[in-house]
PDB file of C-alpha atoms and ligand atoms in Angstrom:
ATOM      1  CA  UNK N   1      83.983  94.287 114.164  1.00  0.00           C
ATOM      2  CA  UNK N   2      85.656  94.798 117.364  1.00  0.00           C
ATOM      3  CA  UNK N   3      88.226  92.926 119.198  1.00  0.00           C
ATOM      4  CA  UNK N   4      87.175  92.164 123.073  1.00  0.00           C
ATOM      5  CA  UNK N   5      90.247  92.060 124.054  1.00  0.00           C
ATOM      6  CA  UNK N   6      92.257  95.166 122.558  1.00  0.00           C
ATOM      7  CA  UNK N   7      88.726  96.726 121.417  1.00  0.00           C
ATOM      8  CA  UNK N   8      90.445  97.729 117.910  1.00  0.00           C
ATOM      9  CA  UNK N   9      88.141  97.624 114.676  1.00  0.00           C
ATOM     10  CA  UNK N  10      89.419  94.836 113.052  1.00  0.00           C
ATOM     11  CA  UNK N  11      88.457  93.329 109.654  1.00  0.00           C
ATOM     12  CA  UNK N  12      88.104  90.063 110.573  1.00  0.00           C
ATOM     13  CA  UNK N  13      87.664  88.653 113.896  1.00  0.00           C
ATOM     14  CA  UNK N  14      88.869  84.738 115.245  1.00  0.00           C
ATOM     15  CA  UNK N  15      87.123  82.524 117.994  1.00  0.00           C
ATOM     16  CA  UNK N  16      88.930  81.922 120.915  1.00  0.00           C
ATOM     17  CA  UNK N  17      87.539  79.298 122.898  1.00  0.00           C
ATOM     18  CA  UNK N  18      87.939  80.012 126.965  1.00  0.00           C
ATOM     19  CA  UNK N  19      87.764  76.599 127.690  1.00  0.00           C
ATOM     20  CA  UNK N  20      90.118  74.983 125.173  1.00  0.00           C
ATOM     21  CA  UNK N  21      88.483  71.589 124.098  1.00  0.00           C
ATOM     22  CA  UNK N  22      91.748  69.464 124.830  1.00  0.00           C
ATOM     23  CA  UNK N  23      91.973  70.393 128.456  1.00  0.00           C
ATOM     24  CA  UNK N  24      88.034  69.132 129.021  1.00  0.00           C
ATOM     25  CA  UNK N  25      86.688  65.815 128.088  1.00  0.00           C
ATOM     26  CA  UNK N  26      83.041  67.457 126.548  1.00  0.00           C
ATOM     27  CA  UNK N  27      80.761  66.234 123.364  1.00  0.00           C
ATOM     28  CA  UNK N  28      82.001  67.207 120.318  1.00  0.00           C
ATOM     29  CA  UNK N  29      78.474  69.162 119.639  1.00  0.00           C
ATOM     30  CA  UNK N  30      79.727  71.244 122.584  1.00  0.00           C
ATOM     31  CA  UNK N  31      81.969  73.837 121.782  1.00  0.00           C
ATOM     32  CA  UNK N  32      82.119  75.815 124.995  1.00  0.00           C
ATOM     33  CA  UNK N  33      82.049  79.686 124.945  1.00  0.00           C
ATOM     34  CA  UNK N  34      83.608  81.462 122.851  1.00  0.00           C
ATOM     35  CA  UNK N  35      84.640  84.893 122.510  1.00  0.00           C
ATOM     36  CA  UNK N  36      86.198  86.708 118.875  1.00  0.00           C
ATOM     37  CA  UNK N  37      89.085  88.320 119.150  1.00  0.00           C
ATOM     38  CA  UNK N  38      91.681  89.376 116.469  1.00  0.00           C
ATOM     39  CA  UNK N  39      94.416  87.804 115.275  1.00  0.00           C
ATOM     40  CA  UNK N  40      96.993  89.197 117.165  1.00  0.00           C
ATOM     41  CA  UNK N  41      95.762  89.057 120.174  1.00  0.00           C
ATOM     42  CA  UNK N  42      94.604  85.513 119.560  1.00  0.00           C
ATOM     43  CA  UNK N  43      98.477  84.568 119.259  1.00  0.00           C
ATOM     44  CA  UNK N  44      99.183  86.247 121.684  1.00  0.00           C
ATOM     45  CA  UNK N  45      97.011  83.674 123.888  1.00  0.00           C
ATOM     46  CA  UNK N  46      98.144  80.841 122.734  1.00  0.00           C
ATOM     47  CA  UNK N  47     101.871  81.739 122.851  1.00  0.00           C
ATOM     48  CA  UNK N  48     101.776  82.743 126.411  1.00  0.00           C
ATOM     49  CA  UNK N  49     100.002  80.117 127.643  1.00  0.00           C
ATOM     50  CA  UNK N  50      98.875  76.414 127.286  1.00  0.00           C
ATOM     51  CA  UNK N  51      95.140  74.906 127.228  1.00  0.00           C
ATOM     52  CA  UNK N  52      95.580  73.661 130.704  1.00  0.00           C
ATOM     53  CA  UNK N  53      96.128  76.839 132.264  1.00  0.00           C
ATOM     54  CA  UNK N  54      93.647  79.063 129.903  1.00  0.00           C
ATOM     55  CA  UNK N  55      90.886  76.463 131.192  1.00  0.00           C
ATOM     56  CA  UNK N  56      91.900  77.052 134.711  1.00  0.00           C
ATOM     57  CA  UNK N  57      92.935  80.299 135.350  1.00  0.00           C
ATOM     58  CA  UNK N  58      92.246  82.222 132.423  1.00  0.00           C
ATOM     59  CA  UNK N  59      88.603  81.366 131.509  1.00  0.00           C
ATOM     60  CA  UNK N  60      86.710  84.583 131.026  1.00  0.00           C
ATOM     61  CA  UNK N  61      87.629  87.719 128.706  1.00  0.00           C
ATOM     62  CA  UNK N  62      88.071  89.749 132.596  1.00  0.00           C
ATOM     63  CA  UNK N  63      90.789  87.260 133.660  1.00  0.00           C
ATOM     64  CA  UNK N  64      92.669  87.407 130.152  1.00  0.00           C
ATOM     65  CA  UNK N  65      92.401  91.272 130.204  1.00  0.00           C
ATOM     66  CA  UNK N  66      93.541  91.455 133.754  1.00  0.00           C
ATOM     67  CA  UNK N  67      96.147  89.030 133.201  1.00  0.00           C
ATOM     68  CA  UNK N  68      99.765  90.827 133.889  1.00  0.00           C
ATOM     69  CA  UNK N  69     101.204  89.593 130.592  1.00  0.00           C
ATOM     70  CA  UNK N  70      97.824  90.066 128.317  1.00  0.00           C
ATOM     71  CA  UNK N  71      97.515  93.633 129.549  1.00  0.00           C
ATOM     72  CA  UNK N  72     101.346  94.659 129.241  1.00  0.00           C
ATOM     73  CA  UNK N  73     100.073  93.371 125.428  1.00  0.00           C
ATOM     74  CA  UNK N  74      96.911  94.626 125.023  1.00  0.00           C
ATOM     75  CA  UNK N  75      98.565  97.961 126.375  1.00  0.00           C
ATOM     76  CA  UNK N  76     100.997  98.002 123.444  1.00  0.00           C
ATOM     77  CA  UNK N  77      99.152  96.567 120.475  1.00  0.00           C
ATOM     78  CA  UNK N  78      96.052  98.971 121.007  1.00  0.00           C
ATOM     79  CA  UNK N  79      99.028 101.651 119.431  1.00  0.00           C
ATOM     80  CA  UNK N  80      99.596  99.249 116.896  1.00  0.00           C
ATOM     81  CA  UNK N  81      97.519  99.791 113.578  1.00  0.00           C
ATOM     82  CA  UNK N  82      94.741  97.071 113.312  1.00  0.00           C
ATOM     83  CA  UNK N  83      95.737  96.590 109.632  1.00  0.00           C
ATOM     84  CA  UNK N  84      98.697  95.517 109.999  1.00  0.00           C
ATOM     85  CA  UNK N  85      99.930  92.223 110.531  1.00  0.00           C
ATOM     86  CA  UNK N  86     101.874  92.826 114.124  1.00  0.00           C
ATOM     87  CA  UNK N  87     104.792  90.364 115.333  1.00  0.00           C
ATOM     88  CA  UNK N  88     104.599  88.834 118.685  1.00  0.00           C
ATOM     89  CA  UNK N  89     107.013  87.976 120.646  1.00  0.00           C
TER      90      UNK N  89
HETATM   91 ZN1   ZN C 101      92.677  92.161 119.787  1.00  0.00          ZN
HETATM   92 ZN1   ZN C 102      92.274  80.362 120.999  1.00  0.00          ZN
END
């Protein structure tokens, strides 16, 4: 499995949704899109930024990748190995 963010093999990939379902009012049989990504990069996202402005701004796997922060990240954790567990911070 591979990461679209960092594009590592990983083991085991997590869904991130783009639109995070507390910053929309939507049915709870709609989940939005999604896209898997691995762990780290997955905190990453969460710790950089709140729902609000992932729903706005950074909605699609381009704008997270082009994202100043996200690619100074992505940058540095593709030299990382996939196995282990990396700290962010
Ligand atoms: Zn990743
Ligand atoms: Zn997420």
């Amino acid at each position: 499995m591979k990461c679209e963010l960092c594009e590592r093999e990983v083991t085991r990939l997590t869904a991130h949704h783009l639109i995070p379902k507390q910053a929309v009012k939507r049915k709870q049989a709609d989940s939005g899109p999604t896209v898997d990504i691995c762990s780290a990069c997955h905190r990453q996202i969460h710790r950089l930024f709140d729902n609000k402005h992932l729903a706005k701004e950074l909605n699609s796997v381009e704008a997270l990748k082009n994202e100043p922060q996200m690619a100074k990240f992505l940058a540095w954790v593709r030299k990382q190995k996939p196995d282990k567990r990396v700290q962010v911070h």
